[in-house]
Structures are given as C-alpha cells and as structure tokens.
Coordinates of C-alpha atoms in Angstrom, one line a residue:
X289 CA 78.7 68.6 111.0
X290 CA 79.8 66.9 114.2
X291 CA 80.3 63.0 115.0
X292 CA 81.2 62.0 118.3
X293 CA 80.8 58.4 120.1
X294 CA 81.6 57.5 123.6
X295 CA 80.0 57.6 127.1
X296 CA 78.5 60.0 129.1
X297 CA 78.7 59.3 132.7
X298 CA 76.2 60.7 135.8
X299 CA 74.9 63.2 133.8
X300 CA 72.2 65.0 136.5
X301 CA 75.2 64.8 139.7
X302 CA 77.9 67.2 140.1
X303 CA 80.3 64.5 139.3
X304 CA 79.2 64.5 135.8
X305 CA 82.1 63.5 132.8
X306 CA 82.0 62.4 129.3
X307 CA 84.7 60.5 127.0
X308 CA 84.0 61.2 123.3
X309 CA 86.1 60.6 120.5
X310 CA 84.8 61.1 116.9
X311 CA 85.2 63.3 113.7
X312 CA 83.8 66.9 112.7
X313 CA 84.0 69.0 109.4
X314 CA 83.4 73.1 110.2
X315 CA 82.8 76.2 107.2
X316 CA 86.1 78.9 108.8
X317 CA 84.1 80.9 106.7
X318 CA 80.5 80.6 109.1
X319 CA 82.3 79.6 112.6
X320 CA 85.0 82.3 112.5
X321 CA 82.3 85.0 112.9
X322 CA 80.8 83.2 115.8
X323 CA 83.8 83.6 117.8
X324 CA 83.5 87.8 117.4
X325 CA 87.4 88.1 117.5
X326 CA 88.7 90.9 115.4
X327 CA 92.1 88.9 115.3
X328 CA 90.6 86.2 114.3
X329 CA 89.0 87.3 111.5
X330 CA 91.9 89.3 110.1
X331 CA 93.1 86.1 109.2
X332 CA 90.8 85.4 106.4
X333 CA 89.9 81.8 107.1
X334 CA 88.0 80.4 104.9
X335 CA 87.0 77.2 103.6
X336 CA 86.5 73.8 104.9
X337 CA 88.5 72.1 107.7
X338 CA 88.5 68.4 108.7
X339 CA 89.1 67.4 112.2
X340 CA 89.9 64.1 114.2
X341 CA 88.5 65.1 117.7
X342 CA 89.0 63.8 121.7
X343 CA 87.2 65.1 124.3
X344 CA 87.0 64.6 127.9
X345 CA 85.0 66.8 130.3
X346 CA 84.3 67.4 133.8
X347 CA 82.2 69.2 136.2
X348 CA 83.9 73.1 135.1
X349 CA 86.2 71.9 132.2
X350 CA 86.8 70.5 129.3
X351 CA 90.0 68.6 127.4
X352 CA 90.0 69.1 123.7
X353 CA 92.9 67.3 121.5
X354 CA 92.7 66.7 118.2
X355 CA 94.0 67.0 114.5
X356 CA 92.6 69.0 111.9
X357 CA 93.3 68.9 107.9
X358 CA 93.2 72.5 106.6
X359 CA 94.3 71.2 103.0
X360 CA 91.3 72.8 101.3
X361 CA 91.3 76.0 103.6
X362 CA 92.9 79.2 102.6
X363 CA 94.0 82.2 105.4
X364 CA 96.3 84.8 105.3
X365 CA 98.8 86.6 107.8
X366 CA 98.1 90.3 106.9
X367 CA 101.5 91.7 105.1
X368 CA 103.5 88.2 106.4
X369 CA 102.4 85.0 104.6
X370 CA 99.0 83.5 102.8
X371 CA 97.8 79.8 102.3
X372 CA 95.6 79.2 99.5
X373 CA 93.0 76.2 99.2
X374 CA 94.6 72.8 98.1
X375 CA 98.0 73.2 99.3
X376 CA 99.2 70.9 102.3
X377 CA 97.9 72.2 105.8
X378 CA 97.4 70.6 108.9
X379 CA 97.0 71.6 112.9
X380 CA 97.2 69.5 115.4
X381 CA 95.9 70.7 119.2
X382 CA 95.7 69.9 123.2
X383 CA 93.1 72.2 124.7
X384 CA 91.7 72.6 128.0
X385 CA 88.3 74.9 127.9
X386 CA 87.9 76.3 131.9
X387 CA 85.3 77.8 133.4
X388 CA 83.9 80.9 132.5
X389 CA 85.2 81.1 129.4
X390 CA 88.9 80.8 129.4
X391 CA 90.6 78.4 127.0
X392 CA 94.3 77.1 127.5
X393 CA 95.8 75.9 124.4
X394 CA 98.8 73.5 125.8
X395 CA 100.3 72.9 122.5
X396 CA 100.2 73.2 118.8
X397 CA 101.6 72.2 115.8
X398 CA 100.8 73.6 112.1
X399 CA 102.3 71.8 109.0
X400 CA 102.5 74.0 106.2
X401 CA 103.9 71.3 104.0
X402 CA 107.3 70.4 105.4
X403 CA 107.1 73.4 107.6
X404 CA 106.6 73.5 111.3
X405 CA 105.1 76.1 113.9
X406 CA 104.7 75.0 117.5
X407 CA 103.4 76.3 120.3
X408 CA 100.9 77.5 122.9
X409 CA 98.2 80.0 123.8
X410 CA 96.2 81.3 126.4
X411 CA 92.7 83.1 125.6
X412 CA 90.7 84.5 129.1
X413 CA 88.4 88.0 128.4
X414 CA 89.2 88.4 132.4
X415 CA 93.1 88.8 132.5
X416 CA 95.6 90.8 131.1
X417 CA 96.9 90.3 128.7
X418 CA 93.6 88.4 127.7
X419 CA 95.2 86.4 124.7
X420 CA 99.2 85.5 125.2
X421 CA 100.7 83.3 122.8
X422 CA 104.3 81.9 122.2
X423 CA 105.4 79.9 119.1
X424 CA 108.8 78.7 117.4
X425 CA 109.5 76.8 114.2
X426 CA 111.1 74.4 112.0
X427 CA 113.3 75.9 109.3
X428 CA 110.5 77.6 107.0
X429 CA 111.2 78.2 103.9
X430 CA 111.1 81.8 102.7
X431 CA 108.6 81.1 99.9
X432 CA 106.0 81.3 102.9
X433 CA 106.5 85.2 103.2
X434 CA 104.8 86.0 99.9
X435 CA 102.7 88.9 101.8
X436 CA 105.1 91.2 102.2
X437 CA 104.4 94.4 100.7
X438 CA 108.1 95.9 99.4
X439 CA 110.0 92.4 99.2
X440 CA 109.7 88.7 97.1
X441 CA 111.0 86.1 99.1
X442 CA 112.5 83.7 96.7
X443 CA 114.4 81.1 98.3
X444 CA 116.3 80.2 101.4
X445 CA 115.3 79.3 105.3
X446 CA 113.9 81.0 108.0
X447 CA 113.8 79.8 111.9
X448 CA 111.7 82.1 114.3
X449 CA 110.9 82.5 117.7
X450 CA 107.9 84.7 119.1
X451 CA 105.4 86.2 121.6
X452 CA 102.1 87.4 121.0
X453 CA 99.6 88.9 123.3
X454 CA 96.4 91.5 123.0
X455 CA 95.3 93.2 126.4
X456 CA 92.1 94.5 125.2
X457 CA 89.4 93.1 123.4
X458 CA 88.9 96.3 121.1
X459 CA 92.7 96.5 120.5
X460 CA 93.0 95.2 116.6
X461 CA 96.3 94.4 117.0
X462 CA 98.6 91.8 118.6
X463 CA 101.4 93.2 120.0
X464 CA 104.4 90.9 119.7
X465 CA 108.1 90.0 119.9
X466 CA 110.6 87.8 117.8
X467 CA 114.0 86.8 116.9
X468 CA 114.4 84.5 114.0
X469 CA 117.7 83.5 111.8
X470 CA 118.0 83.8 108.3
X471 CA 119.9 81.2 106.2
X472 CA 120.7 81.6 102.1
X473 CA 117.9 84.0 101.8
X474 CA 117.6 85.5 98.3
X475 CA 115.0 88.7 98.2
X476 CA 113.8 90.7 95.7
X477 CA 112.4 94.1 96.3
X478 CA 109.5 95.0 94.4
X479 CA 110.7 97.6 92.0
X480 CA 114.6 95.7 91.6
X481 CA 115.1 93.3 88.5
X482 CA 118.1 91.9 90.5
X483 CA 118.0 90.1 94.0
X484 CA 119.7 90.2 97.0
X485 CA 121.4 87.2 97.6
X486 CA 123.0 84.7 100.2
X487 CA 121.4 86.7 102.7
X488 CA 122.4 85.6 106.3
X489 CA 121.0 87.6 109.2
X490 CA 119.8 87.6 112.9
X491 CA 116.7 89.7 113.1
X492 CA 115.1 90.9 116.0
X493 CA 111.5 92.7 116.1
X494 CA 109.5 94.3 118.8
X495 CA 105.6 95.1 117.4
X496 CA 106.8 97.5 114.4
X497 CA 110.8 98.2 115.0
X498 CA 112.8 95.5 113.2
X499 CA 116.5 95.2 114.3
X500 CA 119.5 93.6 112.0
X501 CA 122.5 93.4 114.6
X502 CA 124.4 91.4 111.7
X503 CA 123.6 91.1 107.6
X504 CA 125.4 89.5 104.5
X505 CA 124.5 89.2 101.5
X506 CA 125.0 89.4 97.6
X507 CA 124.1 92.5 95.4
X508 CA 125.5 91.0 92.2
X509 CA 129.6 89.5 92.5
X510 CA 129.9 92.3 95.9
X511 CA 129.3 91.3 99.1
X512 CA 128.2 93.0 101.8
X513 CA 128.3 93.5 105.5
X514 CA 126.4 95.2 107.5
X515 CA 123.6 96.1 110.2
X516 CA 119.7 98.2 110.1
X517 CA 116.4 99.0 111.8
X518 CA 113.4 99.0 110.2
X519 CA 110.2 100.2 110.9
X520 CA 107.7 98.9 109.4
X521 CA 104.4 100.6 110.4
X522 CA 102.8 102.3 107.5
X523 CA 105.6 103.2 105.1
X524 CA 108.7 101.3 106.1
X525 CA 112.0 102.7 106.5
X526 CA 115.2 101.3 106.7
X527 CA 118.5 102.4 108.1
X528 CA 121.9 101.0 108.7
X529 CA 125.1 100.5 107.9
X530 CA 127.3 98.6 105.4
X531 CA 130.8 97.6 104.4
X532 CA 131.8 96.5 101.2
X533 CA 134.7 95.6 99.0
X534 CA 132.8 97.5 95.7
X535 CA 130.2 100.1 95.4
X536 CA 129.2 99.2 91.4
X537 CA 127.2 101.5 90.2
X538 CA 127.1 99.8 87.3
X539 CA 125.3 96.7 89.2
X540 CA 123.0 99.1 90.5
X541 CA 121.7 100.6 87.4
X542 CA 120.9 96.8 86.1
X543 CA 119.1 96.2 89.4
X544 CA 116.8 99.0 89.2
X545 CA 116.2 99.8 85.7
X546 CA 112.9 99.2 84.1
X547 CA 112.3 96.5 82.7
X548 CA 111.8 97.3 78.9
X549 CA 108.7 97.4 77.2
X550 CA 108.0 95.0 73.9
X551 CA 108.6 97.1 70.5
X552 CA 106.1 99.0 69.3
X553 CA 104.1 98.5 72.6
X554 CA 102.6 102.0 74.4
X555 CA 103.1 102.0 78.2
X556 CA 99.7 102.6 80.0
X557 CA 99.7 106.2 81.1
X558 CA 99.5 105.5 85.0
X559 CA 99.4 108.3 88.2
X560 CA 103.0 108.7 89.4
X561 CA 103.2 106.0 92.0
X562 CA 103.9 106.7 96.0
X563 CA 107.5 104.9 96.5
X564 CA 106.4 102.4 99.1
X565 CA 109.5 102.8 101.1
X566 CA 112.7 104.6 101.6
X567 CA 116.6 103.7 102.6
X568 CA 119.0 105.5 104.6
X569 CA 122.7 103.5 104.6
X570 CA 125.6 104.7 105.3
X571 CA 127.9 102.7 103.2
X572 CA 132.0 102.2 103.6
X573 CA 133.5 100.9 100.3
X574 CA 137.1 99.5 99.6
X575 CA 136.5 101.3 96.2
X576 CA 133.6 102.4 93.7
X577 CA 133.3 101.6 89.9
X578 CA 131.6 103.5 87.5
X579 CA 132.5 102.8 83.4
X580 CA 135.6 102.9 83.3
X581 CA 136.5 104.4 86.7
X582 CA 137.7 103.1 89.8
X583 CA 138.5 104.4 93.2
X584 CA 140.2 104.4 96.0
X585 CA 138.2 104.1 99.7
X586 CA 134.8 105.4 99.8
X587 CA 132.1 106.6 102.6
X588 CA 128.7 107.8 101.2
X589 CA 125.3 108.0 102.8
X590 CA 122.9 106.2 100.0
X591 CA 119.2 107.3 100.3
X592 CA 116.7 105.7 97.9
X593 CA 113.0 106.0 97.9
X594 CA 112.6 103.7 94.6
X595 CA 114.4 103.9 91.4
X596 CA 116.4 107.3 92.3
X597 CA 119.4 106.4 93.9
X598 CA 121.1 109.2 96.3
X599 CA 124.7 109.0 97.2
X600 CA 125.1 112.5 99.5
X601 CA 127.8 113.0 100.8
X602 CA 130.3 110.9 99.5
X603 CA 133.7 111.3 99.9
X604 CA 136.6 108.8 98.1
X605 CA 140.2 108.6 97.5
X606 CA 141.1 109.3 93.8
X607 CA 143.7 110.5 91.6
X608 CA 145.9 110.9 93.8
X609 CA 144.2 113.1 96.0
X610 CA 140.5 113.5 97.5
X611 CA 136.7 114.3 96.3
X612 CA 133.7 114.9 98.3
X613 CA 131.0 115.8 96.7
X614 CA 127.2 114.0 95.5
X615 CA 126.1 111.4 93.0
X616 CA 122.2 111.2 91.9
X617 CA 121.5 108.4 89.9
X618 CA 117.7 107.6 88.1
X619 CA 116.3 104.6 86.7
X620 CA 113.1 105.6 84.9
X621 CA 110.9 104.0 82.2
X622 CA 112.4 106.7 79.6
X623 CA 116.3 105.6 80.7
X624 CA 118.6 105.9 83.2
X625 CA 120.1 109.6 84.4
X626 CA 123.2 110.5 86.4
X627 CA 124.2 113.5 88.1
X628 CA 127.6 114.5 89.8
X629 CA 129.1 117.5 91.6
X630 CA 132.5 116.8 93.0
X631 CA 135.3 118.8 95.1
X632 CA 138.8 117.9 94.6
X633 CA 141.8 118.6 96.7
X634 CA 145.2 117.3 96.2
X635 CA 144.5 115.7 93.0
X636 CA 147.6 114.6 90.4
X637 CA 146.9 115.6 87.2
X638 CA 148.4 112.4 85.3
X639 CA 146.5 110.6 87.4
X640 CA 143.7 111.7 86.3
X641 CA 144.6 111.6 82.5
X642 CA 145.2 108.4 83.2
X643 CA 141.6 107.1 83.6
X644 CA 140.3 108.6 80.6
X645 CA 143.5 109.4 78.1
X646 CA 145.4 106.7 76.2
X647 CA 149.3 106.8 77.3
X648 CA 151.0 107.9 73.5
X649 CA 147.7 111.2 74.6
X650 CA 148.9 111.2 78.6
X651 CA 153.0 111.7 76.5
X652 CA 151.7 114.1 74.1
X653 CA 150.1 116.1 76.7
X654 CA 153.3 116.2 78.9
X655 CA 155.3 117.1 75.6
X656 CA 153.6 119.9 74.5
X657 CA 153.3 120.9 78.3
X658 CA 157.4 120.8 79.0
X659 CA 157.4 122.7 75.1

C-alpha cells in the first residue's frame, strides 16, 4: 500500500516535477522478487516494512529520502548475521533514481538496536562494477554474528569498515574488502565447551582470505599472542602463529571434551561427522603442563581438525636436557586418549625422578645405585 500527498506541477511539459511526501507499507517477501537481483534475494527478506517517504522528481530523476521500520521483518547475511521478526530494526535512506535505470544511494543508516551501519551505494546495470557499495559502523556488538558456521559469538564489540561491489549481473557473489577491530570478544567454537576469551584483534579480509596481523586472547588463565590467515571459502582453514606463557594441556582437554551424556541415556547412533574446519599454528610456549609435569621452553606445530588435537613436532626443554618428538591427544564421546613418542638427548636422570618419584624414592634410588 502506498500514501503520498503533495503537488504535481506541469505535468504534459518537459519541465514537469512533483513534491510528495507521505507513508507506504511493502511485503520484502513479494517486492524483493520484483527487483530480479540474486543478491538481493540471498538476503532472505521477509516480512513487512514500514516507511516514512519524501520524494521529489524532475524531468530524468528522481530524489527518494525516507525512513523505514523493519521491526517486524526478518533477513539474514548468509554465514555473517540474521535478524528475526520483532526485534528492533530501522533504515533510514537519501536516494536519487537517474535515468535509465541507475540508482545512487547517498547515504544510509541501519539500526539494529543500538547498533549502527552507515553508508552508501551505487546500482547502474551499464557500469562496472554495476553495484559498488561502502559501509562503516558503530561498535556492534558480537551477538550480531550468530551465522557463522564454526564459531558462537558471545560477547564483546566489533567496529568495521568495508567495500562491496558485483561487476556482473550473473555473478552471485559480492566481492568485497574490510578491516574491522575487535574489542573483549569472547568466542566459542562450535565443538569447544570452553571459550576464547578477551579477544582483541585487527582483522583484515579480502573476498575469502582473512588476515589477523595482531591477536590476544584468553584460552582458560593463559594468554596468548599471536597472528593468522584464514580462508574461509568452503571449509575454512586457519593458520598462524602464537606465543604463550603455558601450553595446558590439561585446559585443552576440558575445552574439547564432550559434553557427557545424562545416566542411563543412549547416544543417538549418528554418521561420523565431516570436521567443519581445520588449524595449523605454530605455537612458542614459555613452558607446557600436563598432570603433574612441567617444562621448560616449548615450539610445537598444533594441527586440529575437531576434537583430535596434534602437536607434531614439538620440541621442549626438560630434565635437564632436550625432547623432540609428537603428542596426539583425542577428545571423543567414549573419553579422552593421549599418545606420545619422544627423543631425548642430554637428559639428567634425577631430574627426571624428580617429577614422578618422591625424594626418601629419588635417595633410595641413588643408595642402592652408589651400593
């Protein structure tokens, strides 16, 4: 439905114009379709949206401001964010429509809430690129991102920056470029019981490369340092680096352990399930703790595709003297599993009592040896 009042002026001479102001309520889910834009529709607007309108026109074009409530209208960012119907939305627009059929959007601003995305666009079938837009925000909060496939986002701020443009009208998707800064972020992945915490990055993506020049965060009391790429086409993949003051394998096996089933309940008897992404980090440790052990400085690559944990090569500073070796580690829905195969070289033998032997054993030992 459409109300507009206002005056149309010389209608039938080429300096025809109009001033109309008035209101307008639209079904995403039937006008969406009439636009025959594949990006468009990804979005999955649906729903009704309320709009305040202003329109001027003249001879070859047309000015279009306005303010539209998208409270009860739901959409979603493929794999990024979703709003659902009844939560706080608004958008508020300066257009220009120019002849043929190009439209300029000056500037826009969408409230999610207390969250803030301004910017511009430009749509023209005739160019290249034929759609360009550019955008920055407000601090959003991370709760937005609840579409992304291997992470929750649970708390903390996000600003971004971005470009956006298609050059063809078959191509499905936008190609695009962004920085944004990360603030307190805490982040779950998927199959983790434990989050990653205080996470304070600079992130910078081009179409489906992600790049982490610097990272800190949390994993339990250790913090990290650190830097990655990610690409995130398909099956993502991460790979970086990180410092630490501990490597706790012990904090890792609570993070990914399954979660335990009730008593007496019997686990659904499921396909074995694709890991929906894999690590590769090379990881540089002040020390690593496992039970009861503890060493000196360690460098390990760590590989993970899901709940089996692969630390190969790794190389530390213990007893004395040095180990290299590997470390497999599996967190399974029947219990948890370790593996080890170490090389020593150098190593003191009372040293090495010492982390598993009492000291009246450790003086035994070294009695009956001198005997």
């Amino acid at each position: 439905t459409l109300s507009l009042s206002g005056s149309l002026d010389n209608l039938w001479q080429q300096e025809r114009s109009a001033r109309l102001q008035g209101t307008s309520r639209l079904s995403l889910d039937e006008t969406i379709p009439l636009m025959q834009s594949s990006t468009l529709s990804n979005l999955g607007l649906t729903g009704p949206a309320d709009a305040r309108i202003s329109l001027t026109a003249s001879s070859g074009q047309t000015n279009l401001s306005g303010t539209i409530d998208l409270s009860k209208a739901a959409f979603s960012l493929p794999n990024l964010m979703s709003k659902d119907a009844g939560s706080p939305a608004s958008l508020l627009f300066d257009a220009e429509l120019a002849a043929p059929d190009a439209l300029i959007i000056n500037n826009f601003e969408l409230m999610l809430g207390e969250n803030r995305i301004m910017g511009s666009a430009q749509m023209s079938p005739g160019s290249d690129p034929r759609l360009q837009a550019s955008l920055h925000t407000s601090p959003l909060a991370l709760t937005l991102f609840n579409q992304l496939r291997p992470v929750y986002c649970e708390g903390g701020v996000m600003t971004l920056s971005a470009q956006a443009w298609q050059t063809a009208r078959n191509q499905d998707a936008l190609q695009y470029r962004a920085q944004a800064l990360m603030q307190d972020g805490r982040l779950t992945l998927k199959i983790m019981r434990e989050p990653f915490d205080t996470v304070n990055a600079s992130i910078e993506a081009v179409n489906n490369l992600v790049v982490i020049p610097q990272a800190s965060f949390f994993l339990g009391d250790a913090p990290f340092h650190g830097t990655a790429e990610i690409t995130i086409a398909g099956y993502p993949q991460v790979a970086g680096q990180v410092y630490t003051n501990t490597l706790d394998i012990d904090a890792l096996i609570r993070a990914f352990r399954k979660k335990e089933k009730p008593p007496g309940e019997t686990p659904p008897e499921t396909a074995p399930v694709t890991p929906s992404f894999s690590l590769d980090i090379a990881v540089d440790a002040a020390s690593l703790c496992f039970g009861k052990l503890t060493t000196g400085p360690v460098s390990t690559l760590w590989h993970t595709s899901g709940r089996f944990q692969k630390f190969e090569p790794l190389y530390a500073d213990l007893f004395g003297g040095t180990l290299d070796g590997a470390f497999h580690l599996s967190c399974q829905r029947d219990g948890t599993t370790w593996f080890a195969a170490f090389t020593g070289k150098d190593v003191d033998i009372e040293s090495l009592c010492s982390q598993f032997f009492t000291d009246k054993t450790i003086a035994t030992a070294k009695g009956l040896l001198h005997a």
